[in-house]
């Protein structure tokens, strides 16, 4: 999660917070915008970017899109082997 957050524009300095707070992928998807702003003490701008990425990940999951190492999306119906 920390490396994912680090890759978001303007959020690099907040990556350590996610590591310190032991926020894994499951916990990341459970965060609310209020959690990010109030509990993690992240300013509104970066918090909105982080929360938007959470919403996008949830939406991708609902549509059956998988992310392999958070790089490029792979369709759930894609039968090609994933590169590691």
JSON list of C-alpha atoms in Angstrom, two decimals:
[
{"chain": "A", "resi": 1, "resn": "UNK", "atom": "CA", "xyz": [0.00, 0.00, 0.00]},
{"chain": "A", "resi": 2, "resn": "UNK", "atom": "CA", "xyz": [2.81, 2.40, 0.87]},
{"chain": "A", "resi": 3, "resn": "UNK", "atom": "CA", "xyz": [4.39, 1.97, -2.57]},
{"chain": "A", "resi": 4, "resn": "UNK", "atom": "CA", "xyz": [0.98, 2.42, -4.22]},
{"chain": "A", "resi": 5, "resn": "UNK", "atom": "CA", "xyz": [0.38, 5.68, -2.33]},
{"chain": "A", "resi": 6, "resn": "UNK", "atom": "CA", "xyz": [3.93, 6.79, -3.12]},
{"chain": "A", "resi": 7, "resn": "UNK", "atom": "CA", "xyz": [3.08, 6.51, -6.82]},
{"chain": "A", "resi": 8, "resn": "UNK", "atom": "CA", "xyz": [0.05, 8.79, -6.60]},
{"chain": "A", "resi": 9, "resn": "UNK", "atom": "CA", "xyz": [0.71, 12.39, -7.73]},
{"chain": "A", "resi": 10, "resn": "UNK", "atom": "CA", "xyz": [1.40, 14.65, -4.75]},
{"chain": "A", "resi": 11, "resn": "UNK", "atom": "CA", "xyz": [1.16, 11.83, -2.21]},
{"chain": "A", "resi": 12, "resn": "UNK", "atom": "CA", "xyz": [4.75, 10.58, -2.01]},
{"chain": "A", "resi": 13, "resn": "UNK", "atom": "CA", "xyz": [5.37, 12.06, 1.45]},
{"chain": "A", "resi": 14, "resn": "UNK", "atom": "CA", "xyz": [2.33, 10.26, 2.88]},
{"chain": "A", "resi": 15, "resn": "UNK", "atom": "CA", "xyz": [3.43, 6.73, 1.95]},
{"chain": "A", "resi": 16, "resn": "UNK", "atom": "CA", "xyz": [5.30, 6.26, 5.24]},
{"chain": "A", "resi": 17, "resn": "UNK", "atom": "CA", "xyz": [2.11, 6.97, 7.19]},
{"chain": "A", "resi": 18, "resn": "UNK", "atom": "CA", "xyz": [0.42, 3.93, 5.66]},
{"chain": "A", "resi": 19, "resn": "UNK", "atom": "CA", "xyz": [3.41, 1.75, 6.52]},
{"chain": "A", "resi": 20, "resn": "UNK", "atom": "CA", "xyz": [3.63, 3.10, 10.09]},
{"chain": "A", "resi": 21, "resn": "UNK", "atom": "CA", "xyz": [-0.09, 2.54, 10.63]},
{"chain": "A", "resi": 22, "resn": "UNK", "atom": "CA", "xyz": [0.23, -1.01, 9.19]},
{"chain": "A", "resi": 23, "resn": "UNK", "atom": "CA", "xyz": [-2.43, -0.39, 6.56]},
{"chain": "A", "resi": 24, "resn": "UNK", "atom": "CA", "xyz": [-2.49, -3.35, 4.20]},
{"chain": "A", "resi": 25, "resn": "UNK", "atom": "CA", "xyz": [-4.60, -3.77, 1.06]},
{"chain": "A", "resi": 26, "resn": "UNK", "atom": "CA", "xyz": [-7.70, -4.89, 2.93]},
{"chain": "A", "resi": 27, "resn": "UNK", "atom": "CA", "xyz": [-7.51, -2.03, 5.44]},
{"chain": "A", "resi": 28, "resn": "UNK", "atom": "CA", "xyz": [-6.78, 0.43, 2.61]},
{"chain": "A", "resi": 29, "resn": "UNK", "atom": "CA", "xyz": [-10.07, -0.44, 0.92]},
{"chain": "A", "resi": 30, "resn": "UNK", "atom": "CA", "xyz": [-11.95, 0.11, 4.19]},
{"chain": "A", "resi": 31, "resn": "UNK", "atom": "CA", "xyz": [-10.67, 3.67, 4.70]},
{"chain": "A", "resi": 32, "resn": "UNK", "atom": "CA", "xyz": [-13.10, 6.56, 4.42]},
{"chain": "A", "resi": 33, "resn": "UNK", "atom": "CA", "xyz": [-12.22, 10.08, 3.37]},
{"chain": "A", "resi": 34, "resn": "UNK", "atom": "CA", "xyz": [-12.71, 11.17, 6.99]},
{"chain": "A", "resi": 35, "resn": "UNK", "atom": "CA", "xyz": [-10.27, 8.48, 8.18]},
{"chain": "A", "resi": 36, "resn": "UNK", "atom": "CA", "xyz": [-7.62, 9.72, 5.79]},
{"chain": "A", "resi": 37, "resn": "UNK", "atom": "CA", "xyz": [-8.05, 13.38, 6.76]},
{"chain": "A", "resi": 38, "resn": "UNK", "atom": "CA", "xyz": [-8.78, 13.14, 10.49]},
{"chain": "A", "resi": 39, "resn": "UNK", "atom": "CA", "xyz": [-7.09, 9.96, 11.72]},
{"chain": "A", "resi": 40, "resn": "UNK", "atom": "CA", "xyz": [-4.11, 9.87, 9.36]},
{"chain": "A", "resi": 41, "resn": "UNK", "atom": "CA", "xyz": [-3.83, 13.69, 9.44]},
{"chain": "A", "resi": 42, "resn": "UNK", "atom": "CA", "xyz": [-3.38, 14.03, 5.69]},
{"chain": "A", "resi": 43, "resn": "UNK", "atom": "CA", "xyz": [-4.30, 17.37, 4.11]},
{"chain": "A", "resi": 44, "resn": "UNK", "atom": "CA", "xyz": [-7.45, 17.48, 2.02]},
{"chain": "A", "resi": 45, "resn": "UNK", "atom": "CA", "xyz": [-5.81, 17.63, -1.44]},
{"chain": "A", "resi": 46, "resn": "UNK", "atom": "CA", "xyz": [-3.70, 14.48, -1.11]},
{"chain": "A", "resi": 47, "resn": "UNK", "atom": "CA", "xyz": [-6.49, 12.83, 0.91]},
{"chain": "A", "resi": 48, "resn": "UNK", "atom": "CA", "xyz": [-8.91, 13.31, -1.98]},
{"chain": "A", "resi": 49, "resn": "UNK", "atom": "CA", "xyz": [-6.42, 11.75, -4.41]},
{"chain": "A", "resi": 50, "resn": "UNK", "atom": "CA", "xyz": [-5.89, 8.78, -2.11]},
{"chain": "A", "resi": 51, "resn": "UNK", "atom": "CA", "xyz": [-9.61, 8.32, -1.50]},
{"chain": "A", "resi": 52, "resn": "UNK", "atom": "CA", "xyz": [-10.34, 8.61, -5.22]},
{"chain": "A", "resi": 53, "resn": "UNK", "atom": "CA", "xyz": [-7.83, 5.81, -5.87]},
{"chain": "A", "resi": 54, "resn": "UNK", "atom": "CA", "xyz": [-9.65, 3.68, -3.28]},
{"chain": "A", "resi": 55, "resn": "UNK", "atom": "CA", "xyz": [-12.95, 4.28, -5.08]},
{"chain": "A", "resi": 56, "resn": "UNK", "atom": "CA", "xyz": [-11.35, 3.40, -8.42]},
{"chain": "A", "resi": 57, "resn": "UNK", "atom": "CA", "xyz": [-9.93, 0.15, -7.00]},
{"chain": "A", "resi": 58, "resn": "UNK", "atom": "CA", "xyz": [-13.31, -0.80, -5.54]},
{"chain": "A", "resi": 59, "resn": "UNK", "atom": "CA", "xyz": [-15.01, -0.04, -8.86]},
{"chain": "A", "resi": 60, "resn": "UNK", "atom": "CA", "xyz": [-12.43, -2.10, -10.77]},
{"chain": "A", "resi": 61, "resn": "UNK", "atom": "CA", "xyz": [-13.03, -5.00, -8.39]},
{"chain": "A", "resi": 62, "resn": "UNK", "atom": "CA", "xyz": [-16.79, -4.79, -8.96]},
{"chain": "A", "resi": 63, "resn": "UNK", "atom": "CA", "xyz": [-16.20, -4.85, -12.72]},
{"chain": "A", "resi": 64, "resn": "UNK", "atom": "CA", "xyz": [-13.89, -7.87, -12.48]},
{"chain": "A", "resi": 65, "resn": "UNK", "atom": "CA", "xyz": [-10.65, -6.10, -13.29]},
{"chain": "A", "resi": 66, "resn": "UNK", "atom": "CA", "xyz": [-7.54, -7.45, -11.54]},
{"chain": "A", "resi": 67, "resn": "UNK", "atom": "CA", "xyz": [-4.37, -5.53, -10.81]},
{"chain": "A", "resi": 68, "resn": "UNK", "atom": "CA", "xyz": [-1.13, -7.47, -10.99]},
{"chain": "A", "resi": 69, "resn": "UNK", "atom": "CA", "xyz": [1.37, -5.73, -8.70]},
{"chain": "A", "resi": 70, "resn": "UNK", "atom": "CA", "xyz": [-0.62, -2.48, -9.16]},
{"chain": "A", "resi": 71, "resn": "UNK", "atom": "CA", "xyz": [0.89, -1.96, -12.59]},
{"chain": "A", "resi": 72, "resn": "UNK", "atom": "CA", "xyz": [-1.45, -2.57, -15.50]},
{"chain": "A", "resi": 73, "resn": "UNK", "atom": "CA", "xyz": [-5.06, -3.70, -15.25]},
{"chain": "A", "resi": 74, "resn": "UNK", "atom": "CA", "xyz": [-5.83, -7.19, -16.52]},
{"chain": "A", "resi": 75, "resn": "UNK", "atom": "CA", "xyz": [-9.37, -8.21, -17.39]},
{"chain": "A", "resi": 76, "resn": "UNK", "atom": "CA", "xyz": [-10.78, -11.11, -15.39]},
{"chain": "A", "resi": 77, "resn": "UNK", "atom": "CA", "xyz": [-11.62, -12.85, -18.68]},
{"chain": "A", "resi": 78, "resn": "UNK", "atom": "CA", "xyz": [-8.06, -12.46, -20.00]},
{"chain": "A", "resi": 79, "resn": "UNK", "atom": "CA", "xyz": [-6.67, -15.98, -20.33]},
{"chain": "A", "resi": 80, "resn": "UNK", "atom": "CA", "xyz": [-3.09, -14.95, -21.04]},
{"chain": "A", "resi": 81, "resn": "UNK", "atom": "CA", "xyz": [-0.57, -15.77, -18.30]},
{"chain": "A", "resi": 82, "resn": "UNK", "atom": "CA", "xyz": [0.44, -12.82, -16.14]},
{"chain": "A", "resi": 83, "resn": "UNK", "atom": "CA", "xyz": [4.05, -11.67, -16.31]},
{"chain": "A", "resi": 84, "resn": "UNK", "atom": "CA", "xyz": [5.83, -11.57, -12.98]}
]
